[in-house]
mmCIF file with all atom_site columns, C-alpha atoms in Angstrom:
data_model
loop_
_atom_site.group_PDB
_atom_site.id
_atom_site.type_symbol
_atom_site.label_atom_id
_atom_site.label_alt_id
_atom_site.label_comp_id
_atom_site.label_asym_id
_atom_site.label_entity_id
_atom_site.label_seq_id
_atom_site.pdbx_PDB_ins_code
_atom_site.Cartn_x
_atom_site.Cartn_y
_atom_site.Cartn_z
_atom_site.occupancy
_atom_site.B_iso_or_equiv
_atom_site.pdbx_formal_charge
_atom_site.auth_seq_id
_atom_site.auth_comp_id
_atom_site.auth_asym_id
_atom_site.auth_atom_id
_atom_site.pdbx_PDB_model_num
ATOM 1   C CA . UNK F 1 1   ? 39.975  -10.419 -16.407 1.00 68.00 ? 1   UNK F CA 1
ATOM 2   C CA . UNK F 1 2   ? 37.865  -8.208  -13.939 1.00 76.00 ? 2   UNK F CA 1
ATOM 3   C CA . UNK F 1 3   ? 34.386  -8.012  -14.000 1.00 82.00 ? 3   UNK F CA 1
ATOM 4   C CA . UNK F 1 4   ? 32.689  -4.703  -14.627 1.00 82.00 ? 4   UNK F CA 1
ATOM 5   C CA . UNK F 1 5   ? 29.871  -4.135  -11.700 1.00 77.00 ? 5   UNK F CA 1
ATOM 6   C CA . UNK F 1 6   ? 27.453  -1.203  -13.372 1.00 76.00 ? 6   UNK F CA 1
ATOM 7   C CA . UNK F 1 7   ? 25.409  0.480   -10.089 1.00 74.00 ? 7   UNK F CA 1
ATOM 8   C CA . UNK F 1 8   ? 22.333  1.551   -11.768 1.00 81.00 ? 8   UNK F CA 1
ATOM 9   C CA . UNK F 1 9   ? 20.398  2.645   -8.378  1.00 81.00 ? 9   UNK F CA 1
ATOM 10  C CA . UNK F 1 10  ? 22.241  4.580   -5.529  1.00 86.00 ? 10  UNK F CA 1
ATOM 11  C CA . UNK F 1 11  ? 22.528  2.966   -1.829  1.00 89.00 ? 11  UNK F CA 1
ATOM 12  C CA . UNK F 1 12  ? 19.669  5.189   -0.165  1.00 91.00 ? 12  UNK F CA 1
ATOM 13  C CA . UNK F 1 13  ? 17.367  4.343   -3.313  1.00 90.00 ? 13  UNK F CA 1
ATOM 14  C CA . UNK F 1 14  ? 18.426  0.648   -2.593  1.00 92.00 ? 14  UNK F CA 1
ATOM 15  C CA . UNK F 1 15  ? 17.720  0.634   1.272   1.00 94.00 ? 15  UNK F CA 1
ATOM 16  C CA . UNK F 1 16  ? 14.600  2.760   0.531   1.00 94.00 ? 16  UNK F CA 1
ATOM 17  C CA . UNK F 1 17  ? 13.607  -0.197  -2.028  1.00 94.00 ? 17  UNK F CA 1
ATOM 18  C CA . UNK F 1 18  ? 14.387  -2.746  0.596   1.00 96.00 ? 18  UNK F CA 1
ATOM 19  C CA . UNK F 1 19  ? 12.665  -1.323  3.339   1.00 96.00 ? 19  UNK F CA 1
ATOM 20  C CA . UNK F 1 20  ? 9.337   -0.920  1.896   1.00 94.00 ? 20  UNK F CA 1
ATOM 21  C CA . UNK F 1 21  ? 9.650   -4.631  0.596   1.00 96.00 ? 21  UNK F CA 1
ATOM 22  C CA . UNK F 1 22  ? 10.286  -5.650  4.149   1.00 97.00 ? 22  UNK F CA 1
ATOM 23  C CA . UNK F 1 23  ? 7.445   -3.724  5.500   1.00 97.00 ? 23  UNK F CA 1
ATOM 24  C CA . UNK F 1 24  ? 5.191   -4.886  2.715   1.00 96.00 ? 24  UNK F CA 1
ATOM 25  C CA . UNK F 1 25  ? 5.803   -8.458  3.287   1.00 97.00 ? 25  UNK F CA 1
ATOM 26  C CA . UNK F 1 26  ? 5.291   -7.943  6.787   1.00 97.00 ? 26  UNK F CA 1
ATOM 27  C CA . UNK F 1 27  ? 1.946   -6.488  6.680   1.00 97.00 ? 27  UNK F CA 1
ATOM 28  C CA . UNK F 1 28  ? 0.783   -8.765  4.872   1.00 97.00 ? 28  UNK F CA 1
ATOM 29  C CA . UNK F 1 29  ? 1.323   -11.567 6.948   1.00 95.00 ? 29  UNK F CA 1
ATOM 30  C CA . UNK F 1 30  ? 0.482   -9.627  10.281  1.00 95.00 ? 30  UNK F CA 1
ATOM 31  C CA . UNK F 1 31  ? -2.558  -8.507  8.274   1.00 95.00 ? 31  UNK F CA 1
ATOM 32  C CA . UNK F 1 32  ? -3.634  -11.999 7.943   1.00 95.00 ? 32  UNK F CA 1
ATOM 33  C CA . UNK F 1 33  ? -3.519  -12.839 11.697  1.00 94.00 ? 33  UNK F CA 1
ATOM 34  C CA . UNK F 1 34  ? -5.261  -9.101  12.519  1.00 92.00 ? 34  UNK F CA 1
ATOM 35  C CA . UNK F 1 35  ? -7.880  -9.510  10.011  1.00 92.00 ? 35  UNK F CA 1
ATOM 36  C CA . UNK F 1 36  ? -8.850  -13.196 9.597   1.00 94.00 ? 36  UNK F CA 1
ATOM 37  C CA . UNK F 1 37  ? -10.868 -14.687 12.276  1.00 93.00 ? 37  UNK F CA 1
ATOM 38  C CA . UNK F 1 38  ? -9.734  -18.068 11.677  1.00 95.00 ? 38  UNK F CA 1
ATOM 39  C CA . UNK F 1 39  ? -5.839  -17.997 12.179  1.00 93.00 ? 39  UNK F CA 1
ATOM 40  C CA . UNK F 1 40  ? -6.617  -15.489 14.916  1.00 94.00 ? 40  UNK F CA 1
ATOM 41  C CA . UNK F 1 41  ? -8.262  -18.310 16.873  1.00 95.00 ? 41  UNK F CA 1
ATOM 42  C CA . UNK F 1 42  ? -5.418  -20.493 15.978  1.00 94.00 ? 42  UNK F CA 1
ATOM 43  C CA . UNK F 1 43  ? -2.449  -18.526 17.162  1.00 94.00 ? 43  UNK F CA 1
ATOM 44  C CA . UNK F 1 44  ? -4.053  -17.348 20.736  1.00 93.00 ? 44  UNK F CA 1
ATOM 45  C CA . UNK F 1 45  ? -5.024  -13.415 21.913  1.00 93.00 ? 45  UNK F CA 1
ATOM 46  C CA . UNK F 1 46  ? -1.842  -12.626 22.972  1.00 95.00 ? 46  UNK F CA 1
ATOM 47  C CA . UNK F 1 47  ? -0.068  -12.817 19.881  1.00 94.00 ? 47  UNK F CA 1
ATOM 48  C CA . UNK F 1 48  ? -2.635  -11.457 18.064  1.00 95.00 ? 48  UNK F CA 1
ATOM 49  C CA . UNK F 1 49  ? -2.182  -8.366  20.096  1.00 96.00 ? 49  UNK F CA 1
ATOM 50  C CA . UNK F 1 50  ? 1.362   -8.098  19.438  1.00 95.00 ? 50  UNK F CA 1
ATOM 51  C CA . UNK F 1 51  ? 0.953   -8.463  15.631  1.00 95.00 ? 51  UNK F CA 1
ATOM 52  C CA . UNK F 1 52  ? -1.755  -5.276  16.182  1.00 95.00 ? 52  UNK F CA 1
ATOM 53  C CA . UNK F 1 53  ? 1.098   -3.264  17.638  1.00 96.00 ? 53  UNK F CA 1
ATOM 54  C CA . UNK F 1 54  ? 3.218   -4.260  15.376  1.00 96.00 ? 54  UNK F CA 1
ATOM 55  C CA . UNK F 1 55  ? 1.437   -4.125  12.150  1.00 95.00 ? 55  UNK F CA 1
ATOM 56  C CA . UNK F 1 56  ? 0.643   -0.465  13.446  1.00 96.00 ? 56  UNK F CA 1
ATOM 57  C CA . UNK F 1 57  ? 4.332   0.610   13.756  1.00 97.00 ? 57  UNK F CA 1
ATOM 58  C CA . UNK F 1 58  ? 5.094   -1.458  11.003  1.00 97.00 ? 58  UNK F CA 1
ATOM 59  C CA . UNK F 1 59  ? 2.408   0.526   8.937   1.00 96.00 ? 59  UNK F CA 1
ATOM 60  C CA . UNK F 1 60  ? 4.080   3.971   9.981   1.00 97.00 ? 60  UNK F CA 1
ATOM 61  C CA . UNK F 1 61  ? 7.604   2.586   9.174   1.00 97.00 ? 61  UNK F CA 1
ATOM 62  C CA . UNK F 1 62  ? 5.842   1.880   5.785   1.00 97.00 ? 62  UNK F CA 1
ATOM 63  C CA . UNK F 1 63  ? 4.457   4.998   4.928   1.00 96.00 ? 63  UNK F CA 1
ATOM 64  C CA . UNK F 1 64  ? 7.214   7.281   6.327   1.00 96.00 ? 64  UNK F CA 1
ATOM 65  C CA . UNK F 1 65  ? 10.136  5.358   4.484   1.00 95.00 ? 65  UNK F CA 1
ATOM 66  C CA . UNK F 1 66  ? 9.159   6.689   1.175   1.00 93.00 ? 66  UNK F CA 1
ATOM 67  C CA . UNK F 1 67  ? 8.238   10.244  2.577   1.00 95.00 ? 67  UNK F CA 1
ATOM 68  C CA . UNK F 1 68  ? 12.059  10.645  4.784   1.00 95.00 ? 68  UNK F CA 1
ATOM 69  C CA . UNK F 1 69  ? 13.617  9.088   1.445   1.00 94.00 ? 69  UNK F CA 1
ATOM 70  C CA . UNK F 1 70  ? 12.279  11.787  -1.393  1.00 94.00 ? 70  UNK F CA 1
ATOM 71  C CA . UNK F 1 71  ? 13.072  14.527  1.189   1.00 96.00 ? 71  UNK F CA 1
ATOM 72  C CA . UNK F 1 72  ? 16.988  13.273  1.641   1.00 95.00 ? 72  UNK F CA 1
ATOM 73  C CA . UNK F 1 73  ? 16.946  13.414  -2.480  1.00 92.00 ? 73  UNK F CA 1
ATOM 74  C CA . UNK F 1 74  ? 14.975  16.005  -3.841  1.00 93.00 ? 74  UNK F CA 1
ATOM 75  C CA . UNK F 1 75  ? 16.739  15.769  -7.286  1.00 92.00 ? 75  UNK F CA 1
ATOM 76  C CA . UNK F 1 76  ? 15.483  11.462  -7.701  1.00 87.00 ? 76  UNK F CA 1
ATOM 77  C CA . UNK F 1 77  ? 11.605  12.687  -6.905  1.00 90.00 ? 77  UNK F CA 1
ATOM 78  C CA . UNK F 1 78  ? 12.174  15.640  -9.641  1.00 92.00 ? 78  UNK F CA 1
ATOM 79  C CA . UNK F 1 79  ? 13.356  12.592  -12.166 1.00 89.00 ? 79  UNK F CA 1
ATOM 80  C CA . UNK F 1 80  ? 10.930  10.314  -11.202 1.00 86.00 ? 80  UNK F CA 1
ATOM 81  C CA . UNK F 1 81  ? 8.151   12.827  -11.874 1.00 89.00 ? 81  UNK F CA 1
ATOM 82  C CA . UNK F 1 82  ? 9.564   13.996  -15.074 1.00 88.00 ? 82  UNK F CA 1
ATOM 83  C CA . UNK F 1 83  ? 10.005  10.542  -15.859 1.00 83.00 ? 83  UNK F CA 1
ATOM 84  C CA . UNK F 1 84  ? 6.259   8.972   -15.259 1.00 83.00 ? 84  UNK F CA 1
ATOM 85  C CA . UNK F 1 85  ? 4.989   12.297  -15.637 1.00 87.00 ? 85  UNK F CA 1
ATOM 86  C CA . UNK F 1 86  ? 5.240   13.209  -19.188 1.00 83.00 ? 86  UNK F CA 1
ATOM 87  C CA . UNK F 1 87  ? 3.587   14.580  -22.293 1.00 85.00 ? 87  UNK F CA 1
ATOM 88  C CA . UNK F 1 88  ? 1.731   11.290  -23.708 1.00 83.00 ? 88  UNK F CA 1
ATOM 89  C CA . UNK F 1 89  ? 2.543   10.344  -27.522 1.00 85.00 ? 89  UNK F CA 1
ATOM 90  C CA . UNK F 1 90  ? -0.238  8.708   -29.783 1.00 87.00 ? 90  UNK F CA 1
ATOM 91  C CA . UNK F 1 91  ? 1.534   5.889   -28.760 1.00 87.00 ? 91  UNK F CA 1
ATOM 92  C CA . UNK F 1 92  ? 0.792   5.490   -25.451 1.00 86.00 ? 92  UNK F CA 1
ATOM 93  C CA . UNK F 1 93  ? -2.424  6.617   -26.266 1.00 88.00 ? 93  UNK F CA 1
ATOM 94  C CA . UNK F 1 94  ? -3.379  3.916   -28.418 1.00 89.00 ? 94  UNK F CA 1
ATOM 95  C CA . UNK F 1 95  ? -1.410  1.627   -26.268 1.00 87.00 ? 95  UNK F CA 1
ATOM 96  C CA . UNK F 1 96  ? -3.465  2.728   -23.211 1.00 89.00 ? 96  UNK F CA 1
ATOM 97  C CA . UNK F 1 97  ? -7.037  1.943   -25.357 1.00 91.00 ? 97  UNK F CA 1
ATOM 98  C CA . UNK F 1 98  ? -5.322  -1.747  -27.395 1.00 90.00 ? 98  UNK F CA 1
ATOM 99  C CA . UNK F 1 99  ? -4.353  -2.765  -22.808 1.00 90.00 ? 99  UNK F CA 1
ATOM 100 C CA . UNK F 1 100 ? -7.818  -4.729  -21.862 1.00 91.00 ? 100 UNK F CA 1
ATOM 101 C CA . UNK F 1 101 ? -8.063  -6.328  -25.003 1.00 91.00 ? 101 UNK F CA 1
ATOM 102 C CA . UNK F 1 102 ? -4.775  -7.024  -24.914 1.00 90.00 ? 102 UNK F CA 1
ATOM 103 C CA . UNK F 1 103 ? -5.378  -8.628  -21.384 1.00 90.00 ? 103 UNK F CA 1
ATOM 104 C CA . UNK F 1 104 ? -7.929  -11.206 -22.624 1.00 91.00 ? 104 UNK F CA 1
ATOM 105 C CA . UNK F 1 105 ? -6.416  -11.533 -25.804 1.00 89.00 ? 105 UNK F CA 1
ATOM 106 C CA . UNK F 1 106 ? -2.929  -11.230 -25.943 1.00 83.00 ? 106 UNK F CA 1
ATOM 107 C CA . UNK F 1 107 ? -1.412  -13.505 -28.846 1.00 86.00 ? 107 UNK F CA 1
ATOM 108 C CA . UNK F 1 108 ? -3.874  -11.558 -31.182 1.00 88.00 ? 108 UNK F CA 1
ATOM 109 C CA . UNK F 1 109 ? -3.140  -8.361  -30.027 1.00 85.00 ? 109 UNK F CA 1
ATOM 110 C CA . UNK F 1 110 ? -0.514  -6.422  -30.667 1.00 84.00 ? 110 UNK F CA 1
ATOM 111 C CA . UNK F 1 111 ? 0.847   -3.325  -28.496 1.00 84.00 ? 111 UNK F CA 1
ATOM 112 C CA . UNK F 1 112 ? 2.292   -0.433  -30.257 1.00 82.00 ? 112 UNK F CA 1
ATOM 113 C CA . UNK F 1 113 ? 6.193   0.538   -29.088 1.00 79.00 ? 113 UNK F CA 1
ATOM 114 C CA . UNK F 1 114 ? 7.008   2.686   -26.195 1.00 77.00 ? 114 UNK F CA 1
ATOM 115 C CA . UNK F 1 115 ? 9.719   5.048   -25.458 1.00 72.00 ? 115 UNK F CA 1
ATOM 116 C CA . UNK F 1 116 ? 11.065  3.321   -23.002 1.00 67.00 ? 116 UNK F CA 1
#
């Protein structure tokens, strides 16, 4: 018997997904040798100075894959903003002042349901 595969997110949404992981996980290992004195020292000038070019392009990669990516589908931002976006219920009201209690205490407190 075949297996049902059920896409829930589109191949651009996907790659766009991907991409900013990539990039994310990236600068924040470049970051580390850029703005930490100590491995700095250990890893030498030179390569220092390429992670500083590259955490720079890497950077614009990161901001610009998002941008290019809600102007190829101007119908996803419109759901996503209607989506997170919305009319708040008492729910998520109450839900919103019950969250840093429910931080510090959470087996005692109890969040009220959400729509989604």
């Amino acid at each position: 018997m075949a297996t049902r595969y059920i896409q829930r997110h589109s191949l651009q949404t996907r790659l766009t997904h991907d991409i900013f992981i990539v990039c994310c996980i990236y600068l924040m290992i470049s970051g580390l040798f850029v703005f930490v004195p100590a491995l700095a020292k250990l890893v030498g000038a030179d390569v220092v100075q390429g992670f500083r070019i590259s955490h720079r392009v890497v950077g614009v990669v990161f901001i610009l894959t998002p941008i290019i990516s809600g102007i190829m589908a101007p119908k996803g931002v419109k759901a996503f903003f209607e989506k997170y976006l919305c009319k708040w219920t008492d729910e998520d009201k109450k839900w919103l002042m019950l969250f840093v209690k429910y931080m510090f205490t959470s087996r005692t407190t109890h969040m009220p349901d959400q729509d989604e």
